[in-house]
Amino acid sequence: MPDSEADKASAREDLCRLLSACYYEPDAAFAEERLFDSMHAAAARIDPEMAESARRLGEAFTAQDLETLLVDYTRLFLGPPTPLAGPYGSLWLGDGSRMVDESTLALEELYREAGFEVDEDLSEPPDHIALELEFLYLLTFKRNEARRGGDDVAIAGWDQLHDSFLRGHLGAWIAPF
């Protein structure tokens, strides 16, 4: 893979991981770890317009105090009485009445196929947007690793999991979300 393509592939990896962090409850670590600066830097390696969007996102985040961000997070993802934007694939892929359905079970099977384990102590279901973006990061990382190693069999396997995940899960509900 040419260096510029390898750099973009690495930046996509970074963006998946950083976007995932954005869907967890906001805390001071976002600013301390310079999450949005890192996101801007990764986006700049891919596309100037994407970098501009990341820059604006970072500015909007830093313009708010933590309490305001927590109130917004609660209103959006927790309620009351119901969230404005439920962050679970099952709410978007099913009829919206159950938190765990066939789509969740299929997603868990994809996680197992890829060697991804959801921590049992995690309070969120496996189809939470942050976990799905972490999984996308893992798939992107593993595919990039196989490309760097020139392992065509592994590349094909990771490509298949990546495509299956985007078609049947995250890609099927992220737009309406």
Short mmCIF file of N, CA, C and O in Angstrom, two decimals, residues 4-104:
data_model
loop_
_atom_site.label_atom_id
_atom_site.label_comp_id
_atom_site.label_asym_id
_atom_site.label_seq_id
_atom_site.Cartn_x
_atom_site.Cartn_y
_atom_site.Cartn_z
N SER A 4 0.82 7.25 1.21
CA SER A 4 -0.31 8.14 1.42
C SER A 4 -1.58 7.35 1.73
O SER A 4 -2.39 7.77 2.56
N GLU A 5 -1.76 6.20 1.10
CA GLU A 5 -2.91 5.35 1.40
C GLU A 5 -2.79 4.75 2.79
O GLU A 5 -3.78 4.63 3.51
N ALA A 6 -1.59 4.35 3.16
CA ALA A 6 -1.37 3.79 4.50
C ALA A 6 -1.65 4.85 5.56
O ALA A 6 -2.23 4.55 6.61
N ASP A 7 -1.27 6.10 5.31
CA ASP A 7 -1.52 7.17 6.25
C ASP A 7 -3.02 7.43 6.39
O ASP A 7 -3.53 7.62 7.50
N LYS A 8 -3.74 7.43 5.27
CA LYS A 8 -5.20 7.62 5.33
C LYS A 8 -5.87 6.46 6.05
O LYS A 8 -6.81 6.66 6.81
N ALA A 9 -5.40 5.25 5.80
CA ALA A 9 -5.96 4.08 6.48
C ALA A 9 -5.74 4.19 7.99
O ALA A 9 -6.64 3.90 8.78
N SER A 10 -4.57 4.63 8.38
CA SER A 10 -4.26 4.82 9.80
C SER A 10 -5.13 5.93 10.39
O SER A 10 -5.62 5.82 11.53
N ALA A 11 -5.36 6.98 9.64
CA ALA A 11 -6.21 8.08 10.11
C ALA A 11 -7.65 7.62 10.29
O ALA A 11 -8.32 8.02 11.24
N ARG A 12 -8.13 6.75 9.39
CA ARG A 12 -9.49 6.21 9.54
C ARG A 12 -9.61 5.40 10.83
O ARG A 12 -10.62 5.47 11.52
N GLU A 13 -8.58 4.64 11.11
CA GLU A 13 -8.49 3.89 12.35
C GLU A 13 -8.67 4.84 13.55
O GLU A 13 -9.49 4.62 14.42
N ASP A 14 -7.85 5.89 13.56
CA ASP A 14 -7.88 6.87 14.65
C ASP A 14 -9.26 7.50 14.78
O ASP A 14 -9.76 7.66 15.90
N LEU A 15 -9.86 7.87 13.66
CA LEU A 15 -11.16 8.52 13.71
C LEU A 15 -12.23 7.61 14.31
O LEU A 15 -13.08 8.08 15.08
N CYS A 16 -12.21 6.34 13.97
CA CYS A 16 -13.19 5.41 14.55
C CYS A 16 -13.05 5.37 16.06
O CYS A 16 -14.05 5.44 16.80
N ARG A 17 -11.83 5.27 16.53
CA ARG A 17 -11.57 5.20 17.97
C ARG A 17 -11.98 6.51 18.66
O ARG A 17 -12.63 6.49 19.71
N LEU A 18 -11.65 7.63 18.07
CA LEU A 18 -11.96 8.93 18.67
C LEU A 18 -13.45 9.23 18.63
O LEU A 18 -14.01 9.76 19.59
N LEU A 19 -14.12 8.88 17.54
CA LEU A 19 -15.57 9.07 17.47
C LEU A 19 -16.28 8.22 18.51
O LEU A 19 -17.26 8.65 19.12
N SER A 20 -15.78 7.02 18.72
CA SER A 20 -16.36 6.17 19.75
C SER A 20 -16.35 6.87 21.10
O SER A 20 -17.36 6.87 21.81
N ALA A 21 -15.25 7.50 21.44
CA ALA A 21 -15.13 8.19 22.73
C ALA A 21 -16.17 9.30 22.87
O ALA A 21 -16.64 9.58 23.97
N CYS A 22 -16.55 9.90 21.76
CA CYS A 22 -17.52 11.01 21.79
C CYS A 22 -18.91 10.58 22.25
O CYS A 22 -19.72 11.41 22.65
N TYR A 23 -19.20 9.29 22.17
CA TYR A 23 -20.54 8.82 22.53
C TYR A 23 -20.63 8.26 23.94
O TYR A 23 -21.66 7.75 24.34
N TYR A 24 -19.56 8.36 24.70
CA TYR A 24 -19.61 8.05 26.12
C TYR A 24 -19.97 9.33 26.86
O TYR A 24 -19.87 10.43 26.32
N GLU A 25 -20.37 9.18 28.10
CA GLU A 25 -20.72 10.34 28.91
C GLU A 25 -19.55 11.31 28.96
O GLU A 25 -18.42 10.90 29.24
N PRO A 26 -19.79 12.59 28.68
CA PRO A 26 -18.69 13.57 28.68
C PRO A 26 -18.06 13.70 30.06
O PRO A 26 -18.74 13.62 31.07
N ASP A 27 -16.76 13.89 30.06
CA ASP A 27 -16.07 14.18 31.31
C ASP A 27 -14.83 15.03 31.01
O ASP A 27 -14.51 15.29 29.86
N ALA A 28 -14.16 15.43 32.05
CA ALA A 28 -13.01 16.33 31.92
C ALA A 28 -11.89 15.72 31.09
O ALA A 28 -11.09 16.44 30.50
N ALA A 29 -11.82 14.40 31.04
CA ALA A 29 -10.75 13.73 30.28
C ALA A 29 -10.80 14.08 28.80
O ALA A 29 -9.76 14.06 28.13
N PHE A 30 -11.98 14.42 28.27
CA PHE A 30 -12.06 14.80 26.85
C PHE A 30 -11.10 15.95 26.57
O PHE A 30 -10.36 15.93 25.60
N ALA A 31 -11.14 16.96 27.43
CA ALA A 31 -10.28 18.12 27.23
C ALA A 31 -8.83 17.80 27.60
O ALA A 31 -7.90 18.17 26.88
N GLU A 32 -8.65 17.09 28.71
CA GLU A 32 -7.30 16.76 29.17
C GLU A 32 -6.54 15.93 28.14
O GLU A 32 -5.34 16.10 27.96
N GLU A 33 -7.24 15.02 27.49
CA GLU A 33 -6.60 14.16 26.51
C GLU A 33 -6.60 14.76 25.10
O GLU A 33 -6.14 14.13 24.16
N ARG A 34 -7.14 15.96 24.98
CA ARG A 34 -7.16 16.69 23.71
C ARG A 34 -7.80 15.84 22.60
O ARG A 34 -7.31 15.75 21.49
N LEU A 35 -8.92 15.23 22.95
CA LEU A 35 -9.65 14.35 22.05
C LEU A 35 -9.94 15.02 20.70
O LEU A 35 -9.69 14.45 19.65
N PHE A 36 -10.44 16.25 20.75
CA PHE A 36 -10.86 16.90 19.51
C PHE A 36 -9.68 17.41 18.69
O PHE A 36 -9.76 17.48 17.47
N ASP A 37 -8.57 17.72 19.34
CA ASP A 37 -7.36 18.05 18.59
C ASP A 37 -6.87 16.82 17.82
O ASP A 37 -6.46 16.91 16.67
N SER A 38 -6.92 15.67 18.48
CA SER A 38 -6.52 14.42 17.83
C SER A 38 -7.45 14.08 16.68
O SER A 38 -7.01 13.63 15.62
N MET A 39 -8.73 14.32 16.89
CA MET A 39 -9.71 14.06 15.83
C MET A 39 -9.45 14.97 14.63
O MET A 39 -9.48 14.53 13.48
N HIS A 40 -9.18 16.23 14.91
CA HIS A 40 -8.87 17.18 13.84
C HIS A 40 -7.63 16.74 13.06
O HIS A 40 -7.61 16.76 11.83
N ALA A 41 -6.60 16.34 13.77
CA ALA A 41 -5.36 15.91 13.12
C ALA A 41 -5.59 14.68 12.24
O ALA A 41 -5.07 14.61 11.12
N ALA A 42 -6.37 13.73 12.73
CA ALA A 42 -6.65 12.53 11.93
C ALA A 42 -7.48 12.89 10.71
O ALA A 42 -7.20 12.44 9.59
N ALA A 43 -8.49 13.72 10.90
CA ALA A 43 -9.35 14.12 9.77
C ALA A 43 -8.56 14.89 8.72
O ALA A 43 -8.80 14.73 7.52
N ALA A 44 -7.61 15.70 9.15
CA ALA A 44 -6.79 16.48 8.21
C ALA A 44 -5.96 15.58 7.31
O ALA A 44 -5.62 15.97 6.19
N ARG A 45 -5.65 14.39 7.77
CA ARG A 45 -4.88 13.44 6.95
C ARG A 45 -5.74 12.80 5.87
O ARG A 45 -5.22 12.17 4.95
N ILE A 46 -7.06 12.98 5.97
CA ILE A 46 -7.98 12.36 5.02
C ILE A 46 -8.59 13.37 4.07
O ILE A 46 -8.59 13.20 2.86
N ASP A 47 -9.16 14.47 4.67
CA ASP A 47 -9.93 15.39 3.86
C ASP A 47 -10.04 16.75 4.56
O ASP A 47 -10.39 16.80 5.74
N PRO A 48 -9.75 17.84 3.85
CA PRO A 48 -9.81 19.17 4.47
C PRO A 48 -11.20 19.53 5.00
O PRO A 48 -11.32 20.15 6.07
N GLU A 49 -12.26 19.14 4.31
CA GLU A 49 -13.61 19.45 4.79
C GLU A 49 -13.92 18.69 6.07
O GLU A 49 -14.55 19.21 6.99
N MET A 50 -13.48 17.45 6.13
CA MET A 50 -13.67 16.66 7.34
C MET A 50 -12.89 17.29 8.49
O MET A 50 -13.38 17.34 9.62
N ALA A 51 -11.70 17.76 8.21
CA ALA A 51 -10.89 18.41 9.23
C ALA A 51 -11.59 19.66 9.76
O ALA A 51 -11.58 19.91 10.97
N GLU A 52 -12.21 20.41 8.87
CA GLU A 52 -12.93 21.61 9.28
C GLU A 52 -14.11 21.25 10.18
O GLU A 52 -14.37 21.90 11.19
N SER A 53 -14.82 20.19 9.84
CA SER A 53 -15.94 19.73 10.68
C SER A 53 -15.43 19.31 12.06
O SER A 53 -16.06 19.62 13.07
N ALA A 54 -14.32 18.60 12.10
CA ALA A 54 -13.74 18.18 13.37
C ALA A 54 -13.30 19.39 14.20
O ALA A 54 -13.48 19.42 15.42
N ARG A 55 -12.75 20.39 13.53
CA ARG A 55 -12.33 21.60 14.24
C ARG A 55 -13.54 22.29 14.87
O ARG A 55 -13.51 22.68 16.05
N ARG A 56 -14.62 22.42 14.09
CA ARG A 56 -15.84 23.06 14.61
C ARG A 56 -16.45 22.26 15.76
O ARG A 56 -16.93 22.84 16.74
N LEU A 57 -16.40 20.95 15.67
CA LEU A 57 -16.91 20.10 16.74
C LEU A 57 -16.11 20.35 18.02
O LEU A 57 -16.69 20.50 19.11
N GLY A 58 -14.80 20.40 17.90
CA GLY A 58 -13.95 20.68 19.06
C GLY A 58 -14.23 22.04 19.67
O GLY A 58 -14.28 22.19 20.90
N GLU A 59 -14.42 23.04 18.82
CA GLU A 59 -14.74 24.38 19.33
C GLU A 59 -16.07 24.40 20.06
O GLU A 59 -16.20 25.02 21.11
N ALA A 60 -17.07 23.72 19.51
CA ALA A 60 -18.38 23.67 20.15
C ALA A 60 -18.30 22.97 21.50
O ALA A 60 -18.93 23.40 22.47
N PHE A 61 -17.51 21.93 21.56
CA PHE A 61 -17.35 21.20 22.81
C PHE A 61 -16.69 22.08 23.87
O PHE A 61 -17.16 22.17 25.01
N THR A 62 -15.60 22.72 23.51
CA THR A 62 -14.88 23.53 24.49
C THR A 62 -15.63 24.80 24.90
O THR A 62 -15.34 25.37 25.94
N ALA A 63 -16.61 25.20 24.10
CA ALA A 63 -17.40 26.38 24.44
C ALA A 63 -18.43 26.09 25.53
O ALA A 63 -19.01 27.03 26.09
N GLN A 64 -18.65 24.82 25.85
CA GLN A 64 -19.64 24.43 26.86
C GLN A 64 -18.96 23.98 28.14
O GLN A 64 -17.89 23.37 28.09
N ASP A 65 -19.60 24.26 29.26
CA ASP A 65 -19.07 23.72 30.51
C ASP A 65 -19.53 22.27 30.65
O ASP A 65 -20.48 21.84 29.99
N LEU A 66 -18.86 21.52 31.51
CA LEU A 66 -19.13 20.10 31.65
C LEU A 66 -20.57 19.83 32.08
O LEU A 66 -21.20 18.89 31.59
N GLU A 67 -21.10 20.63 32.96
CA GLU A 67 -22.48 20.42 33.42
C GLU A 67 -23.47 20.53 32.26
O GLU A 67 -24.39 19.71 32.15
N THR A 68 -23.30 21.51 31.39
CA THR A 68 -24.18 21.66 30.23
C THR A 68 -24.06 20.45 29.30
O THR A 68 -25.06 19.94 28.80
N LEU A 69 -22.83 19.98 29.11
CA LEU A 69 -22.63 18.80 28.26
C LEU A 69 -23.31 17.58 28.85
O LEU A 69 -23.91 16.77 28.13
N LEU A 70 -23.24 17.42 30.16
CA LEU A 70 -23.89 16.29 30.82
C LEU A 70 -25.41 16.36 30.71
O LEU A 70 -26.07 15.34 30.49
N VAL A 71 -25.96 17.54 30.84
CA VAL A 71 -27.41 17.71 30.69
C VAL A 71 -27.82 17.36 29.26
O VAL A 71 -28.80 16.63 29.04
N ASP A 72 -27.07 17.84 28.28
CA ASP A 72 -27.38 17.53 26.88
C ASP A 72 -27.25 16.04 26.61
O ASP A 72 -28.09 15.45 25.92
N TYR A 73 -26.20 15.42 27.13
CA TYR A 73 -26.00 13.98 26.96
C TYR A 73 -27.19 13.21 27.52
O TYR A 73 -27.72 12.30 26.88
N THR A 74 -27.62 13.59 28.72
CA THR A 74 -28.74 12.91 29.37
C THR A 74 -30.01 13.07 28.54
O THR A 74 -30.73 12.09 28.30
N ARG A 75 -30.29 14.28 28.10
CA ARG A 75 -31.50 14.53 27.31
C ARG A 75 -31.48 13.73 26.00
O ARG A 75 -32.47 13.13 25.59
N LEU A 76 -30.31 13.70 25.35
CA LEU A 76 -30.20 13.00 24.07
C LEU A 76 -30.28 11.48 24.20
O LEU A 76 -31.00 10.83 23.45
N PHE A 77 -29.52 10.93 25.13
CA PHE A 77 -29.31 9.48 25.15
C PHE A 77 -30.01 8.73 26.28
O PHE A 77 -30.10 7.50 26.22
N LEU A 78 -30.48 9.44 27.31
CA LEU A 78 -31.07 8.73 28.44
C LEU A 78 -32.53 9.10 28.69
O LEU A 78 -33.32 8.28 29.14
N GLY A 79 -32.92 10.31 28.43
CA GLY A 79 -34.28 10.76 28.70
C GLY A 79 -34.23 11.87 29.74
O GLY A 79 -33.18 12.44 29.97
N PRO A 80 -35.25 12.23 30.39
CA PRO A 80 -36.53 11.59 30.53
C PRO A 80 -37.55 12.11 29.53
O PRO A 80 -37.33 13.17 29.00
N PRO A 81 -38.65 11.51 29.36
CA PRO A 81 -38.91 10.14 29.76
C PRO A 81 -38.28 9.14 28.78
O PRO A 81 -37.93 8.03 29.16
N THR A 82 -38.12 9.55 27.54
CA THR A 82 -37.42 8.70 26.57
C THR A 82 -36.32 9.52 25.92
O THR A 82 -36.44 10.75 25.80
N PRO A 83 -35.26 8.89 25.50
CA PRO A 83 -34.17 9.63 24.86
C PRO A 83 -34.60 10.20 23.51
O PRO A 83 -35.45 9.64 22.83
N LEU A 84 -34.01 11.32 23.15
CA LEU A 84 -34.27 11.91 21.83
C LEU A 84 -33.60 11.11 20.72
O LEU A 84 -34.11 11.04 19.60
N ALA A 85 -32.46 10.51 21.03
CA ALA A 85 -31.71 9.73 20.04
C ALA A 85 -31.14 8.49 20.72
O ALA A 85 -30.01 8.50 21.20
N GLY A 86 -31.94 7.45 20.80
CA GLY A 86 -31.47 6.22 21.44
C GLY A 86 -30.20 5.71 20.77
O GLY A 86 -30.18 5.51 19.56
N PRO A 87 -29.13 5.50 21.54
CA PRO A 87 -27.83 5.14 20.95
C PRO A 87 -27.63 3.64 20.74
O PRO A 87 -26.51 3.16 20.74
N TYR A 88 -28.71 2.91 20.53
CA TYR A 88 -28.63 1.45 20.39
C TYR A 88 -29.15 1.01 19.03
O TYR A 88 -30.25 1.39 18.62
N GLY A 89 -28.38 0.17 18.36
CA GLY A 89 -28.78 -0.33 17.05
C GLY A 89 -30.12 -1.01 17.05
O GLY A 89 -30.91 -0.85 16.11
N SER A 90 -30.43 -1.76 18.12
CA SER A 90 -31.69 -2.50 18.16
C SER A 90 -32.90 -1.57 18.12
O SER A 90 -33.96 -1.95 17.62
N LEU A 91 -32.76 -0.36 18.63
CA LEU A 91 -33.87 0.60 18.58
C LEU A 91 -34.12 1.10 17.17
O LEU A 91 -35.24 1.48 16.83
N TRP A 92 -33.10 1.08 16.34
CA TRP A 92 -33.22 1.58 14.97
C TRP A 92 -33.46 0.47 13.96
O TRP A 92 -34.08 0.69 12.92
N LEU A 93 -32.94 -0.72 14.25
CA LEU A 93 -33.06 -1.82 13.31
C LEU A 93 -34.33 -2.64 13.52
O LEU A 93 -34.84 -3.25 12.60
N GLY A 94 -34.82 -2.66 14.74
CA GLY A 94 -36.03 -3.42 15.05
C GLY A 94 -37.23 -2.49 15.08
O GLY A 94 -37.23 -1.42 14.47
N ASP A 95 -38.24 -2.90 15.84
CA ASP A 95 -39.44 -2.07 15.94
C ASP A 95 -39.32 -1.03 17.05
O ASP A 95 -40.24 -0.26 17.30
N GLY A 96 -38.17 -1.00 17.73
CA GLY A 96 -37.91 0.00 18.75
C GLY A 96 -38.46 -0.34 20.12
O GLY A 96 -38.32 0.43 21.05
N SER A 97 -39.06 -1.53 20.25
CA SER A 97 -39.68 -1.87 21.52
C SER A 97 -38.76 -2.67 22.45
O SER A 97 -39.06 -2.80 23.63
N ARG A 98 -37.66 -3.22 21.91
CA ARG A 98 -36.78 -4.05 22.73
C ARG A 98 -35.34 -3.60 22.59
O ARG A 98 -34.89 -3.23 21.51
N MET A 99 -34.64 -3.65 23.72
CA MET A 99 -33.23 -3.25 23.70
C MET A 99 -32.35 -4.34 23.11
O MET A 99 -31.31 -4.05 22.56
N VAL A 100 -32.73 -5.59 23.25
CA VAL A 100 -31.95 -6.69 22.69
C VAL A 100 -32.88 -7.48 21.79
O VAL A 100 -33.94 -7.93 22.22
N ASP A 101 -32.50 -7.61 20.54
CA ASP A 101 -33.31 -8.37 19.60
C ASP A 101 -32.40 -9.20 18.70
O ASP A 101 -31.21 -9.37 18.99
N GLU A 102 -32.94 -9.67 17.58
CA GLU A 102 -32.15 -10.51 16.68
C GLU A 102 -30.92 -9.78 16.15
O GLU A 102 -29.86 -10.38 15.96
N SER A 103 -31.05 -8.48 15.91
CA SER A 103 -29.91 -7.72 15.39
C SER A 103 -28.78 -7.67 16.42
O SER A 103 -27.61 -7.73 16.07
N THR A 104 -29.14 -7.60 17.70
CA THR A 104 -28.14 -7.58 18.76
C THR A 104 -27.41 -8.91 18.84
O THR A 104 -26.18 -8.96 18.97
#
